[in-house]
Amino acid sequence: MNTKAKERSQIKVITGNAAAAIGAKLARPDVVAAYPITPQTEVIEQISSFHASGEMDCELITVEGENSAMNAVMAASLAGGRVFTASSSWGLVFMYDAILATAGARAPVVMVNVNRETPGIIAVSSGQQDMISTRDSGWIFLIAENCQEVLDLVLQAYRLAEDYDIQVPVMVHYDGFYLSYLSEVVDVPFQEDVDQFLSVLKDQPQRTTLKPGKKLGCGSHGILGGYLELRHKHVTAMERSKAKFDQIDKEYEEIFGRSYGGQIEKYKMDDADVVLVGSGSMCGTIKSVIDEKREQGIKIGLLKMRMYRPFPSEKMIAALKGKKAIGVVDRSLNFGFKGGPIYTELKSFESKLEGAKLVSFIDGIANTDITKENVGKMIDMTGDLANGKDVQEVTWVSYPEAQGGI
Amino acid sequence: MSEVRFHGRGGQGVVTTSKILANAFARTGQFGASFPMFGFERRGAPVTAFGRFSDKPVREKTQIYYPDVLVVLDPSQQNSDAVFQGLLPDGMMLLNSSEKEVDVSHENLKKLGVVDANKIALEEIGLPIPNTVIAGAFAKLTGLLDIEPVANALEDYFEGSKLEGNIVCAKRGFEEVALYEF
């Protein structure tokens, strides 16, 4: 990340949840509807507090469950409002049908999802399984590494979702526990600068909205050709969102002095032979281990995924082709496949990677800590692969019983 | 970078102690990052928190296995193996205890600070919540920062008479912590 000292901002020590709530407040939404769930609850507490004190001039709907939260913000969005909600895990999947409907209606909803393990095995703990359980919903997915990036991505998400050429809902993901409760230094932008950053959205053509008394449809029915037309437009809008996100990242830097690289962030990649691919809070730990390994002369870099849907394949291929070996770290499972979800998806582009070999690491599930030792082990194994040694395809790093592979 | 592990129970303000210290370090132009690890939030359950304090931005997002400093808000955990696990040589410990003579020993423990934080908190804010006393005592024990940034950081967590009372708590923690070297 590039940072320049910003005079027009305020340094605060806040949690990832507070950063999300402040980001939402700065975007001046018309309607917020949400239901609390660990580890997201603080987001709603903060927004309720801003609402009660008058700092936030929005309609706050305290719904009886997450399904209503998503239906409420979808409807408000279709009526032309700017909206926000937040959820996690069980809450996210309880709104699943409404998540699909929101995407189908192309309602530019922005929400944060605080990553936690999903129902099945009850686990109040971190993991990206809830992200994977909703990845095929037609939303744009962005992933934050730290509290600053949570705030920055919430603001960027509005520019992406509400862009006239995109009009696709955006979900900003950040790791529960590791980021939701992490207190660290965050540069909180001034309201005037955020207003300026978002003002572009006012200068574009008006999107179609529901109006009382007008016979106008949003989220249309479609069968056969009509369905194909809507879905094809949705898919092409998601493809357009890749370059748009890169452009928004640049404009963000011009105003706020911070740039992350858009779809992907490259850390010490240029001369790297060996690369780890990761996402979310693990990337901070991976960067610190990379610095230590580089002191030992190991040419290792990190490719951090900031955009997960659409899959940033072109940028990833360009950054990874010709490398000797790539280890993909997944904080979730891909039932039906041995390797993790991001690994499996990247594997489908293997023929374009000019001989780079791929291995899958699964770690960080259900709060198992992605320790520096674990990262070191992943780097060593990927390095072995680069040096022509035989390395098993999939390793559950924190589960020694499965060290023999699947 | 100093790595600090906090041990206590839900309701003692373990998480707030770690936040106050991260905030105080930021006020000195340094960097602080802290996070707790627990399942459901509930009073009485053991809570562990992790704090990293450095003159450079903190990037690590993992738990702390090899702490430089231990902060124990719950005296019943003072000799637990889990508390001492991984303590680095020349390690420090800050203990909340009403005992005049505490029975704490570990081969890597170089410096110990003991403060009756519950008593001070009861006197100043009328509640046995030791966290702000501990935050003040931390500054004295470690010497990593002065008492002013700690006292100033409290304004982000308390207001009115509670803020005034907790500032006194932090200052008394700084003044009254008993230090022992081994």
Tab-separated table of N, CA and C in Angstrom, chain A residues 11-13 15 38-39 41-42 116 122 124 145-147 177-179 181-185 267 281-285 287-288 291-292 367-373, chain B residues 1 3 15 18-27 30-41 50 52 57-66 156-157:
chain	number	residue	atom	x	y	z
A	11	ILE	N	-6.469	10.720	12.956
A	11	ILE	CA	-5.954	9.416	13.339
A	11	ILE	C	-6.746	8.904	14.540
A	12	LYS	N	-7.270	7.712	14.417
A	12	LYS	CA	-7.997	7.108	15.537
A	12	LYS	C	-7.532	5.675	15.714
A	13	VAL	N	-7.651	5.166	16.950
A	13	VAL	CA	-7.386	3.744	17.182
A	13	VAL	C	-8.744	3.068	17.348
A	15	THR	N	-11.528	-0.419	16.048
A	15	THR	CA	-11.623	-1.809	15.587
A	15	THR	C	-12.053	-1.849	14.116
A	38	THR	N	-22.638	-12.121	16.399
A	38	THR	CA	-21.189	-12.199	16.625
A	38	THR	C	-20.529	-12.677	15.340
A	39	PRO	N	-19.441	-12.060	14.906
A	39	PRO	CA	-18.663	-10.959	15.482
A	39	PRO	C	-18.959	-9.593	14.835
A	41	THR	N	-21.710	-7.620	15.641
A	41	THR	CA	-22.617	-6.814	16.470
A	41	THR	C	-22.168	-5.363	16.649
A	42	GLU	N	-20.870	-5.169	16.864
A	42	GLU	CA	-20.362	-3.814	17.130
A	42	GLU	C	-20.640	-2.857	15.960
A	116	ARG	N	-16.993	-15.537	9.209
A	116	ARG	CA	-17.082	-16.511	10.298
A	116	ARG	C	-17.511	-17.838	9.699
A	122	ILE	N	-21.327	-25.936	14.629
A	122	ILE	CA	-21.453	-24.643	15.296
A	122	ILE	C	-20.070	-24.178	15.745
A	124	VAL	N	-18.233	-20.454	16.738
A	124	VAL	CA	-18.187	-18.993	16.811
A	124	VAL	C	-16.731	-18.617	16.586
A	145	GLU	N	-7.582	-6.410	4.374
A	145	GLU	CA	-6.480	-6.989	5.155
A	145	GLU	C	-6.414	-6.425	6.569
A	146	ASN	N	-6.782	-5.138	6.733
A	146	ASN	CA	-6.631	-4.495	8.042
A	146	ASN	C	-7.758	-3.480	8.231
A	147	CYS	N	-7.775	-2.832	9.387
A	147	CYS	CA	-8.913	-1.953	9.726
A	147	CYS	C	-8.996	-0.763	8.775
A	177	PHE	N	-13.128	-11.702	14.332
A	177	PHE	CA	-12.198	-11.860	15.444
A	177	PHE	C	-10.852	-11.200	15.130
A	178	TYR	N	-10.158	-11.667	14.081
A	178	TYR	CA	-8.823	-11.138	13.784
A	178	TYR	C	-8.871	-9.678	13.333
A	179	LEU	N	-9.951	-9.262	12.648
A	179	LEU	CA	-10.081	-7.849	12.257
A	179	LEU	C	-11.264	-7.169	12.939
A	181	TYR	N	-12.377	-7.352	15.864
A	181	TYR	CA	-12.063	-6.877	17.219
A	181	TYR	C	-10.656	-6.287	17.318
A	182	LEU	N	-9.952	-6.194	16.209
A	182	LEU	CA	-8.585	-5.644	16.248
A	182	LEU	C	-8.643	-4.127	16.358
A	183	SER	N	-8.013	-3.596	17.418
A	183	SER	CA	-7.891	-2.137	17.544
A	183	SER	C	-6.553	-1.717	16.978
A	184	GLU	N	-6.572	-0.841	15.983
A	184	GLU	CA	-5.312	-0.340	15.448
A	184	GLU	C	-5.515	1.049	14.862
A	185	VAL	N	-4.410	1.651	14.453
A	185	VAL	CA	-4.433	3.016	13.953
A	185	VAL	C	-5.157	3.077	12.612
A	267	TYR	N	3.089	-7.808	-3.370
A	267	TYR	CA	4.101	-7.503	-2.351
A	267	TYR	C	5.389	-8.260	-2.682
A	281	SER	N	-6.836	-10.936	6.467
A	281	SER	CA	-5.890	-10.554	7.519
A	281	SER	C	-4.602	-11.369	7.489
A	282	MET	N	-4.654	-12.587	6.945
A	282	MET	CA	-3.440	-13.408	6.889
A	282	MET	C	-2.310	-12.698	6.126
A	283	CYS	N	-2.683	-11.787	5.218
A	283	CYS	CA	-1.675	-11.167	4.354
A	283	CYS	C	-0.685	-10.320	5.152
A	284	GLY	N	-1.140	-9.704	6.249
A	284	GLY	CA	-0.214	-8.940	7.086
A	284	GLY	C	0.865	-9.830	7.677
A	285	THR	N	0.434	-10.985	8.175
A	285	THR	CA	1.382	-11.949	8.751
A	285	THR	C	2.316	-12.465	7.665
A	287	LYS	N	3.288	-10.991	4.951
A	287	LYS	CA	4.279	-9.960	4.592
A	287	LYS	C	5.431	-9.941	5.584
A	288	SER	N	5.121	-10.060	6.877
A	288	SER	CA	6.207	-9.998	7.861
A	288	SER	C	7.104	-11.225	7.744
A	291	ASP	N	9.446	-10.819	4.709
A	291	ASP	CA	10.616	-9.971	4.999
A	291	ASP	C	11.724	-10.770	5.675
A	292	GLU	N	11.334	-11.658	6.595
A	292	GLU	CA	12.336	-12.494	7.280
A	292	GLU	C	12.974	-13.486	6.306
A	367	ASN	N	-10.875	-20.406	13.510
A	367	ASN	CA	-9.944	-19.706	14.409
A	367	ASN	C	-8.598	-20.375	14.570
A	368	THR	N	-8.320	-21.503	13.885
A	368	THR	CA	-6.943	-21.994	13.956
A	368	THR	C	-6.080	-20.855	13.431
A	369	ASP	N	-5.060	-20.541	14.200
A	369	ASP	CA	-4.278	-19.347	13.928
A	369	ASP	C	-3.329	-19.580	12.747
A	370	ILE	N	-3.328	-18.670	11.787
A	370	ILE	CA	-2.329	-18.743	10.706
A	370	ILE	C	-1.062	-18.101	11.275
A	371	THR	N	-0.266	-18.931	11.933
A	371	THR	CA	0.902	-18.419	12.653
A	371	THR	C	2.044	-18.123	11.690
A	372	LYS	N	3.043	-17.394	12.209
A	372	LYS	CA	4.231	-17.146	11.389
A	372	LYS	C	4.933	-18.466	11.057
A	373	GLU	N	4.903	-19.406	12.015
A	373	GLU	CA	5.512	-20.723	11.758
A	373	GLU	C	4.793	-21.422	10.601
B	1	MET	N	9.718	-4.312	18.374
B	1	MET	CA	8.291	-4.490	18.702
B	1	MET	C	8.155	-5.251	20.023
B	3	GLU	N	5.717	-7.494	22.349
B	3	GLU	CA	4.513	-8.325	22.242
B	3	GLU	C	4.013	-8.646	23.650
B	15	VAL	N	-10.065	-6.486	27.416
B	15	VAL	CA	-10.029	-5.987	26.039
B	15	VAL	C	-9.779	-4.479	26.053
B	18	SER	N	-6.165	-3.542	26.658
B	18	SER	CA	-5.309	-3.691	25.477
B	18	SER	C	-5.598	-2.583	24.456
B	19	LYS	N	-6.865	-2.141	24.373
B	19	LYS	CA	-7.204	-1.046	23.452
B	19	LYS	C	-6.589	0.272	23.921
B	20	ILE	N	-6.697	0.541	25.239
B	20	ILE	CA	-6.164	1.795	25.786
B	20	ILE	C	-4.668	1.899	25.493
B	21	LEU	N	-3.962	0.772	25.660
B	21	LEU	CA	-2.507	0.823	25.444
B	21	LEU	C	-2.184	1.031	23.960
B	22	ALA	N	-2.938	0.368	23.065
B	22	ALA	CA	-2.716	0.598	21.623
B	22	ALA	C	-2.964	2.068	21.292
B	23	ASN	N	-4.002	2.622	21.878
B	23	ASN	CA	-4.360	4.026	21.671
B	23	ASN	C	-3.249	4.944	22.200
B	24	ALA	N	-2.741	4.617	23.394
B	24	ALA	CA	-1.689	5.444	24.009
B	24	ALA	C	-0.424	5.444	23.147
B	25	PHE	N	-0.065	4.272	22.617
B	25	PHE	CA	1.124	4.214	21.753
B	25	PHE	C	0.929	5.071	20.513
B	26	ALA	N	-0.281	5.028	19.943
B	26	ALA	CA	-0.560	5.842	18.745
B	26	ALA	C	-0.393	7.324	19.059
B	27	ARG	N	-0.718	7.720	20.292
B	27	ARG	CA	-0.604	9.126	20.677
B	27	ARG	C	0.848	9.583	20.811
B	30	GLN	N	3.789	6.311	17.753
B	30	GLN	CA	4.148	4.923	17.470
B	30	GLN	C	2.893	4.172	17.010
B	31	PHE	N	3.005	2.867	16.918
B	31	PHE	CA	1.892	2.062	16.426
B	31	PHE	C	1.512	0.998	17.446
B	32	GLY	N	0.242	0.787	17.569
B	32	GLY	CA	-0.246	-0.256	18.467
B	32	GLY	C	-1.352	-1.018	17.789
B	33	ALA	N	-1.401	-2.327	18.045
B	33	ALA	CA	-2.497	-3.144	17.517
B	33	ALA	C	-2.809	-4.189	18.570
B	34	SER	N	-4.082	-4.315	18.920
B	34	SER	CA	-4.440	-5.308	19.925
B	34	SER	C	-5.756	-5.962	19.567
B	35	PHE	N	-5.871	-7.231	19.902
B	35	PHE	CA	-7.154	-7.916	19.707
B	35	PHE	C	-7.311	-9.024	20.723
B	36	PRO	N	-8.573	-9.281	21.114
B	36	PRO	CA	-8.851	-10.372	22.048
B	36	PRO	C	-9.197	-11.645	21.300
B	37	MET	N	-9.212	-12.747	21.999
B	37	MET	CA	-9.675	-13.988	21.397
B	37	MET	C	-10.627	-14.668	22.364
B	38	PHE	N	-11.870	-14.762	21.974
B	38	PHE	CA	-12.875	-15.475	22.771
B	38	PHE	C	-13.973	-15.927	21.828
B	39	GLY	N	-14.867	-16.776	22.326
B	39	GLY	CA	-15.999	-17.213	21.514
B	39	GLY	C	-17.145	-16.254	21.733
B	40	PHE	N	-18.168	-16.706	22.451
B	40	PHE	CA	-19.274	-15.812	22.799
B	40	PHE	C	-18.806	-14.855	23.885
B	41	GLU	N	-19.291	-13.587	23.799
B	41	GLU	CA	-18.960	-12.623	24.835
B	41	GLU	C	-19.764	-12.957	26.082
B	50	PHE	N	-4.177	-9.825	22.930
B	50	PHE	CA	-2.807	-9.724	22.422
B	50	PHE	C	-2.530	-8.291	21.997
B	52	ARG	N	0.464	-5.636	20.295
B	52	ARG	CA	1.776	-5.421	19.675
B	52	ARG	C	2.013	-3.927	19.620
B	57	PRO	N	4.586	0.352	11.643
B	57	PRO	CA	3.235	-0.224	11.558
B	57	PRO	C	3.247	-1.725	11.862
B	58	VAL	N	2.242	-2.178	12.564
B	58	VAL	CA	2.143	-3.590	12.958
B	58	VAL	C	1.339	-4.333	11.892
B	59	ARG	N	1.952	-5.353	11.300
B	59	ARG	CA	1.255	-6.067	10.225
B	59	ARG	C	0.745	-7.434	10.660
B	60	GLU	N	1.417	-8.044	11.651
B	60	GLU	CA	1.064	-9.403	12.066
B	60	GLU	C	-0.386	-9.454	12.556
B	61	LYS	N	-1.098	-10.482	12.120
B	61	LYS	CA	-2.487	-10.670	12.562
B	61	LYS	C	-2.618	-12.063	13.155
B	62	THR	N	-1.703	-12.395	14.039
B	62	THR	CA	-1.755	-13.708	14.680
B	62	THR	C	-1.726	-13.531	16.191
B	63	GLN	N	-2.059	-14.608	16.880
B	63	GLN	CA	-1.982	-14.586	18.335
B	63	GLN	C	-0.506	-14.550	18.751
B	64	ILE	N	-0.275	-14.270	20.036
B	64	ILE	CA	1.117	-14.122	20.509
B	64	ILE	C	1.508	-15.361	21.315
B	65	TYR	N	2.561	-16.025	20.853
B	65	TYR	CA	3.020	-17.258	21.491
B	65	TYR	C	4.294	-17.037	22.297
B	66	TYR	N	5.039	-15.972	21.982
B	66	TYR	CA	6.304	-15.691	22.670
B	66	TYR	C	6.291	-14.246	23.170
B	156	ASP	N	-11.046	8.463	24.911
B	156	ASP	CA	-11.755	7.755	23.839
B	156	ASP	C	-12.668	6.646	24.370
B	157	TYR	N	-12.574	6.349	25.681
B	157	TYR	CA	-13.334	5.222	26.227
B	157	TYR	C	-14.287	5.614	27.362
